[in-house]
Amino acid sequence: MAQLDAKNRTKLPDSAFAYVDSRGARRLPIHDEAHVRNALARFSRVAFEDEPARERARTRLLKAAKRHGILPIGFITGQLRAKGPSALPSGSVTFLLADVEDSTGHLRRMGDGYASLLADLRRLLRTSVRGAGGHEVDSSGDELFAVFEAAPAALEAALSIQRAMRDQAWPDASQVRVRIGVHTGRPTLTDTGYVGLAVHATARICSVAHGGQIVMSSAVLRAIGGAEAASIAILELGLHRLHGMPDPEALFQVGAPDLPDRFPPLRTS
């Protein structure tokens, strides 16, 4: 990573830093990919003024990582809430990642009103996750990452989320849609959270889906078993190469008679 000297650092706007404290001191530059990666590694060593300041910096850093196509494996789950990783299931688990489609467009159209929309969205997502027996691992900006001990519960939550999104009256008659990725794997649960390819795969599966769509991996299909599979609508989407994953992944669309089932091709090209 090229060193950021004082002259060039001064030229950067405040928006190029994840954290600007109340005195105007700027830390964790995020103006390019290399510095975003460095900020992810250094985040836990920064002394923030208070928890809201930490959360704002964390959200800005994760948004910068998303812009540069960086999946911060270990960071998302490393910033767990006070409940700690001991409350989370280990072994074979199923992850669910829900992400708002066109969040930047919503922010541009709604301005300050977008914060209220996000608050309503988080309540909706959390209600569906908890109702299916899941655990919230992380929520940042317009995303929620959850884990389930059993794959059928994760699909129950995903379908519940899409129904709740459909039925919600959004501000200014906005069409707010979330895309959902679901994957089963055996990540490592450390004292800072989940680490492993299963986390990475879940994010990649979510990223190729469209708003209103639920996409799962073949590992989820194997985990739910024949009886459970027969109770939901499953559409084979074929083999797809996911960025950063070693092998092509067979992906499937999950649906129900009361939900939309027609979407454009996955965003893998």
Short mmCIF file of C-alpha atoms in Angstrom, two decimals:
data_model
loop_
_atom_site.label_atom_id
_atom_site.label_comp_id
_atom_site.label_asym_id
_atom_site.label_seq_id
_atom_site.Cartn_x
_atom_site.Cartn_y
_atom_site.Cartn_z
CA MET A 1 0.00 0.00 0.00
CA ALA A 2 1.36 3.43 -0.96
CA GLN A 3 1.97 5.64 2.06
CA LEU A 4 -0.38 8.61 2.40
CA ASP A 5 1.84 11.60 3.14
CA ALA A 6 0.65 14.67 5.02
CA LYS A 7 0.26 16.79 1.88
CA ASN A 8 -1.95 14.29 0.06
CA ARG A 9 -3.84 13.47 3.24
CA THR A 10 -4.75 17.15 3.65
CA LYS A 11 -6.20 17.23 0.15
CA LEU A 12 -8.67 14.44 0.91
CA PRO A 13 -12.24 15.41 1.94
CA ASP A 14 -13.70 14.23 5.24
CA SER A 15 -15.76 11.68 3.30
CA ALA A 16 -12.50 9.87 2.46
CA PHE A 17 -12.13 8.84 6.11
CA ALA A 18 -14.19 6.33 8.05
CA TYR A 19 -13.83 8.25 11.31
CA VAL A 20 -13.76 12.00 11.95
CA ASP A 21 -13.93 12.82 15.66
CA SER A 22 -15.53 15.84 17.31
CA ARG A 23 -12.26 17.77 17.14
CA GLY A 24 -11.93 17.18 13.42
CA ALA A 25 -9.18 14.56 13.67
CA ARG A 26 -9.51 12.18 10.72
CA ARG A 27 -8.65 8.49 10.92
CA LEU A 28 -8.99 5.35 8.81
CA PRO A 29 -8.66 6.67 5.23
CA ILE A 30 -10.92 4.79 2.81
CA HIS A 31 -10.32 6.61 -0.49
CA ASP A 32 -8.95 3.56 -2.33
CA GLU A 33 -9.01 -0.23 -2.12
CA ALA A 34 -5.66 -0.60 -0.36
CA HIS A 35 -6.58 1.86 2.38
CA VAL A 36 -10.00 0.25 2.85
CA ARG A 37 -8.29 -3.09 3.46
CA ASN A 38 -5.91 -1.42 5.89
CA ALA A 39 -8.80 0.25 7.72
CA LEU A 40 -10.57 -3.09 8.09
CA ALA A 41 -7.45 -4.54 9.70
CA ARG A 42 -6.92 -1.55 12.03
CA PHE A 43 -10.52 -0.81 13.01
CA SER A 44 -10.50 -2.73 16.29
CA ARG A 45 -7.41 -0.79 17.45
CA VAL A 46 -8.99 2.65 17.13
CA ALA A 47 -10.23 4.39 20.29
CA PHE A 48 -13.60 5.91 19.38
CA GLU A 49 -15.20 8.70 21.38
CA ASP A 50 -18.39 6.73 22.01
CA GLU A 51 -20.42 3.84 20.64
CA PRO A 52 -22.44 5.95 18.15
CA ALA A 53 -19.17 7.28 16.69
CA ARG A 54 -17.85 3.74 16.38
CA GLU A 55 -21.04 2.59 14.65
CA ARG A 56 -20.95 5.51 12.18
CA ALA A 57 -17.32 4.73 11.32
CA ARG A 58 -18.08 1.05 10.97
CA THR A 59 -20.98 1.73 8.61
CA ARG A 60 -18.87 4.06 6.43
CA LEU A 61 -16.08 1.50 6.29
CA LEU A 62 -18.39 -1.34 5.27
CA LYS A 63 -19.96 0.83 2.56
CA ALA A 64 -16.49 1.63 1.23
CA ALA A 65 -15.63 -2.08 1.23
CA LYS A 66 -18.78 -2.78 -0.74
CA ARG A 67 -17.93 -0.09 -3.32
CA HIS A 68 -14.53 -1.69 -3.91
CA GLY A 69 -15.89 -5.23 -4.08
CA ILE A 70 -14.18 -6.26 -0.84
CA LEU A 71 -15.88 -8.90 1.29
CA PRO A 72 -14.56 -8.26 4.81
CA ILE A 73 -14.46 -11.87 6.00
CA GLY A 74 -13.98 -11.89 9.75
CA PHE A 75 -14.70 -8.17 10.10
CA ILE A 76 -18.49 -8.38 9.79
CA THR A 77 -18.74 -11.12 12.37
CA GLY A 78 -15.83 -9.71 14.37
CA GLN A 79 -17.89 -6.66 15.30
CA LEU A 80 -20.55 -8.63 17.16
CA ARG A 81 -22.97 -7.06 19.59
CA ALA A 82 -22.49 -7.40 23.32
CA LYS A 83 -24.18 -10.80 23.42
CA GLY A 84 -20.94 -12.28 22.11
CA PRO A 85 -20.25 -15.31 19.93
CA SER A 86 -21.06 -17.79 22.69
CA ALA A 87 -24.77 -17.26 21.93
CA LEU A 88 -24.31 -18.31 18.31
CA PRO A 89 -24.59 -21.87 16.95
CA SER A 90 -21.51 -23.75 15.80
CA GLY A 91 -20.88 -26.70 13.50
CA SER A 92 -23.07 -26.93 10.42
CA VAL A 93 -25.15 -23.74 10.21
CA THR A 94 -27.15 -21.88 7.60
CA PHE A 95 -26.47 -18.22 6.90
CA LEU A 96 -28.92 -15.67 5.52
CA LEU A 97 -27.90 -12.28 4.15
CA ALA A 98 -30.58 -9.74 3.20
CA ASP A 99 -29.57 -6.60 1.30
CA VAL A 100 -31.63 -3.67 -0.03
CA GLU A 101 -31.61 -3.36 -3.81
CA ASP A 102 -30.68 0.12 -5.11
CA SER A 103 -30.03 1.52 -1.64
CA THR A 104 -28.06 4.41 -3.13
CA GLY A 105 -31.03 5.34 -5.30
CA HIS A 106 -33.36 5.30 -2.29
CA LEU A 107 -30.94 7.49 -0.34
CA ARG A 108 -30.70 9.97 -3.22
CA ARG A 109 -34.47 10.21 -3.56
CA MET A 110 -35.36 10.29 0.13
CA GLY A 111 -32.45 12.18 1.67
CA ASP A 112 -32.75 12.30 5.46
CA GLY A 113 -35.96 10.27 5.28
CA TYR A 114 -33.93 7.20 4.35
CA ALA A 115 -32.83 6.78 7.98
CA SER A 116 -36.45 6.23 9.03
CA LEU A 117 -36.94 3.72 6.23
CA LEU A 118 -33.85 1.78 7.36
CA ALA A 119 -35.14 1.69 10.94
CA ASP A 120 -38.44 0.20 9.76
CA LEU A 121 -36.57 -2.24 7.53
CA ARG A 122 -34.34 -3.49 10.35
CA ARG A 123 -37.34 -4.09 12.61
CA LEU A 124 -39.02 -6.06 9.85
CA LEU A 125 -35.95 -8.18 9.14
CA ARG A 126 -35.27 -8.86 12.81
CA THR A 127 -38.86 -9.88 13.45
CA SER A 128 -38.72 -12.47 10.66
CA VAL A 129 -35.32 -13.81 11.72
CA ARG A 130 -36.28 -14.16 15.37
CA GLY A 131 -39.68 -15.59 14.50
CA ALA A 132 -37.93 -18.45 12.69
CA GLY A 133 -35.54 -19.08 15.56
CA GLY A 134 -32.54 -17.37 13.97
CA HIS A 135 -29.78 -15.26 15.46
CA GLU A 136 -28.79 -11.83 14.17
CA VAL A 137 -25.04 -11.82 13.62
CA ASP A 138 -24.64 -8.33 12.21
CA SER A 139 -26.56 -5.45 10.68
CA SER A 140 -24.88 -2.58 8.90
CA GLY A 141 -26.48 0.08 6.77
CA ASP A 142 -28.92 -1.72 4.48
CA GLU A 143 -27.86 -5.31 5.24
CA LEU A 144 -28.69 -7.92 7.85
CA PHE A 145 -26.64 -11.09 8.37
CA ALA A 146 -28.24 -13.94 10.35
CA VAL A 147 -27.48 -17.54 11.25
CA PHE A 148 -29.74 -20.55 11.83
CA GLU A 149 -29.08 -23.96 13.31
CA ALA A 150 -31.29 -25.58 10.65
CA ALA A 151 -31.67 -24.79 6.97
CA PRO A 152 -35.50 -25.01 6.90
CA ALA A 153 -35.66 -22.24 9.51
CA ALA A 154 -33.50 -20.00 7.34
CA LEU A 155 -35.83 -20.50 4.38
CA GLU A 156 -38.83 -19.85 6.61
CA ALA A 157 -37.25 -16.54 7.62
CA ALA A 158 -36.41 -15.66 4.00
CA LEU A 159 -40.00 -16.23 2.85
CA SER A 160 -41.33 -14.31 5.85
CA ILE A 161 -39.06 -11.38 5.00
CA GLN A 162 -40.26 -11.22 1.40
CA ARG A 163 -43.92 -11.36 2.46
CA ALA A 164 -43.39 -8.63 5.04
CA MET A 165 -41.54 -6.48 2.49
CA ARG A 166 -44.45 -6.91 0.06
CA ASP A 167 -47.04 -5.95 2.66
CA GLN A 168 -45.18 -3.00 4.19
CA ALA A 169 -46.36 0.53 3.31
CA TRP A 170 -43.09 2.32 2.57
CA PRO A 171 -42.65 6.13 2.73
CA ASP A 172 -43.48 8.09 -0.43
CA ALA A 173 -44.91 4.92 -1.98
CA SER A 174 -41.33 3.72 -2.53
CA GLN A 175 -40.77 0.24 -3.94
CA VAL A 176 -38.29 -1.19 -1.46
CA ARG A 177 -37.06 -4.68 -2.22
CA VAL A 178 -34.44 -6.90 -0.63
CA ARG A 179 -32.42 -9.67 -2.19
CA ILE A 180 -31.62 -12.67 -0.02
CA GLY A 181 -28.79 -15.18 -0.21
CA VAL A 182 -28.86 -18.42 1.82
CA HIS A 183 -25.97 -20.87 2.25
CA THR A 184 -25.16 -23.82 4.51
CA GLY A 185 -21.62 -24.54 5.65
CA ARG A 186 -19.31 -25.29 8.55
CA PRO A 187 -17.59 -22.00 9.40
CA THR A 188 -15.21 -21.59 12.29
CA LEU A 189 -16.74 -19.82 15.29
CA THR A 190 -13.99 -17.92 17.08
CA ASP A 191 -14.09 -15.50 19.98
CA THR A 192 -14.65 -12.75 17.42
CA GLY A 193 -17.34 -14.48 15.38
CA TYR A 194 -17.63 -16.57 12.23
CA VAL A 195 -14.73 -17.00 9.83
CA GLY A 196 -14.56 -19.03 6.62
CA LEU A 197 -15.65 -19.48 3.03
CA ALA A 198 -19.25 -20.06 4.10
CA VAL A 199 -19.49 -16.38 5.11
CA HIS A 200 -17.96 -15.33 1.81
CA ALA A 201 -20.25 -17.60 -0.22
CA THR A 202 -23.39 -16.25 1.46
CA ALA A 203 -22.47 -12.67 0.56
CA ARG A 204 -21.69 -13.62 -3.03
CA ILE A 205 -24.96 -15.51 -3.45
CA CYS A 206 -26.88 -12.52 -2.13
CA SER A 207 -25.02 -10.15 -4.47
CA VAL A 208 -26.13 -11.99 -7.63
CA ALA A 209 -29.83 -12.03 -6.66
CA HIS A 210 -32.44 -9.41 -7.53
CA GLY A 211 -34.73 -7.46 -5.23
CA GLY A 212 -37.59 -9.68 -4.09
CA GLN A 213 -35.65 -12.85 -4.92
CA ILE A 214 -34.35 -15.60 -2.61
CA VAL A 215 -31.36 -17.56 -3.91
CA MET A 216 -29.86 -20.56 -2.11
CA SER A 217 -26.90 -22.85 -2.70
CA SER A 218 -26.96 -26.58 -3.37
CA ALA A 219 -25.68 -27.07 0.20
CA VAL A 220 -28.97 -25.65 1.50
CA LEU A 221 -30.96 -27.91 -0.79
CA ARG A 222 -29.11 -30.94 0.57
CA ALA A 223 -29.61 -29.77 4.15
CA ILE A 224 -33.37 -29.27 3.96
CA GLY A 225 -34.14 -32.81 2.81
CA GLY A 226 -36.82 -34.12 0.49
CA ALA A 227 -39.89 -33.53 2.67
CA GLU A 228 -39.05 -29.91 3.36
CA ALA A 229 -38.09 -29.30 -0.27
CA ALA A 230 -41.48 -30.54 -1.41
CA SER A 231 -43.23 -27.85 0.65
CA ILE A 232 -41.62 -24.88 -1.14
CA ALA A 233 -41.16 -23.83 -4.75
CA ILE A 234 -37.61 -24.44 -5.95
CA LEU A 235 -36.32 -23.38 -9.36
CA GLU A 236 -32.94 -24.57 -10.59
CA LEU A 237 -30.85 -21.64 -11.84
CA GLY A 238 -27.82 -23.60 -13.04
CA LEU A 239 -24.10 -23.47 -12.27
CA HIS A 240 -22.61 -20.03 -11.67
CA ARG A 241 -19.14 -18.73 -10.94
CA LEU A 242 -19.17 -16.49 -7.89
CA HIS A 243 -16.44 -13.91 -7.47
CA GLY A 244 -13.68 -15.18 -5.21
CA MET A 245 -15.05 -18.71 -4.90
CA PRO A 246 -12.89 -21.63 -6.08
CA ASP A 247 -15.56 -23.63 -7.94
CA PRO A 248 -18.85 -22.96 -9.76
CA GLU A 249 -21.89 -23.14 -7.49
CA ALA A 250 -25.29 -24.63 -8.31
CA LEU A 251 -27.88 -22.03 -7.35
CA PHE A 252 -31.62 -22.33 -6.81
CA GLN A 253 -34.47 -19.85 -6.47
CA VAL A 254 -36.78 -20.30 -3.49
CA GLY A 255 -40.38 -19.18 -3.74
CA ALA A 256 -44.00 -19.63 -2.76
CA PRO A 257 -47.31 -19.31 -4.65
CA ASP A 258 -48.04 -15.89 -3.11
CA LEU A 259 -44.66 -14.35 -4.01
CA PRO A 260 -43.21 -13.13 -7.33
CA ASP A 261 -41.32 -15.83 -9.21
CA ARG A 262 -40.07 -14.13 -12.37
CA PHE A 263 -36.72 -12.37 -12.23
CA PRO A 264 -33.98 -11.44 -14.71
CA PRO A 265 -30.94 -13.73 -15.00
CA LEU A 266 -28.63 -13.71 -11.99
CA ARG A 267 -26.03 -10.94 -11.86
CA THR A 268 -23.09 -13.27 -12.48
CA SER A 269 -22.07 -12.07 -15.95
#
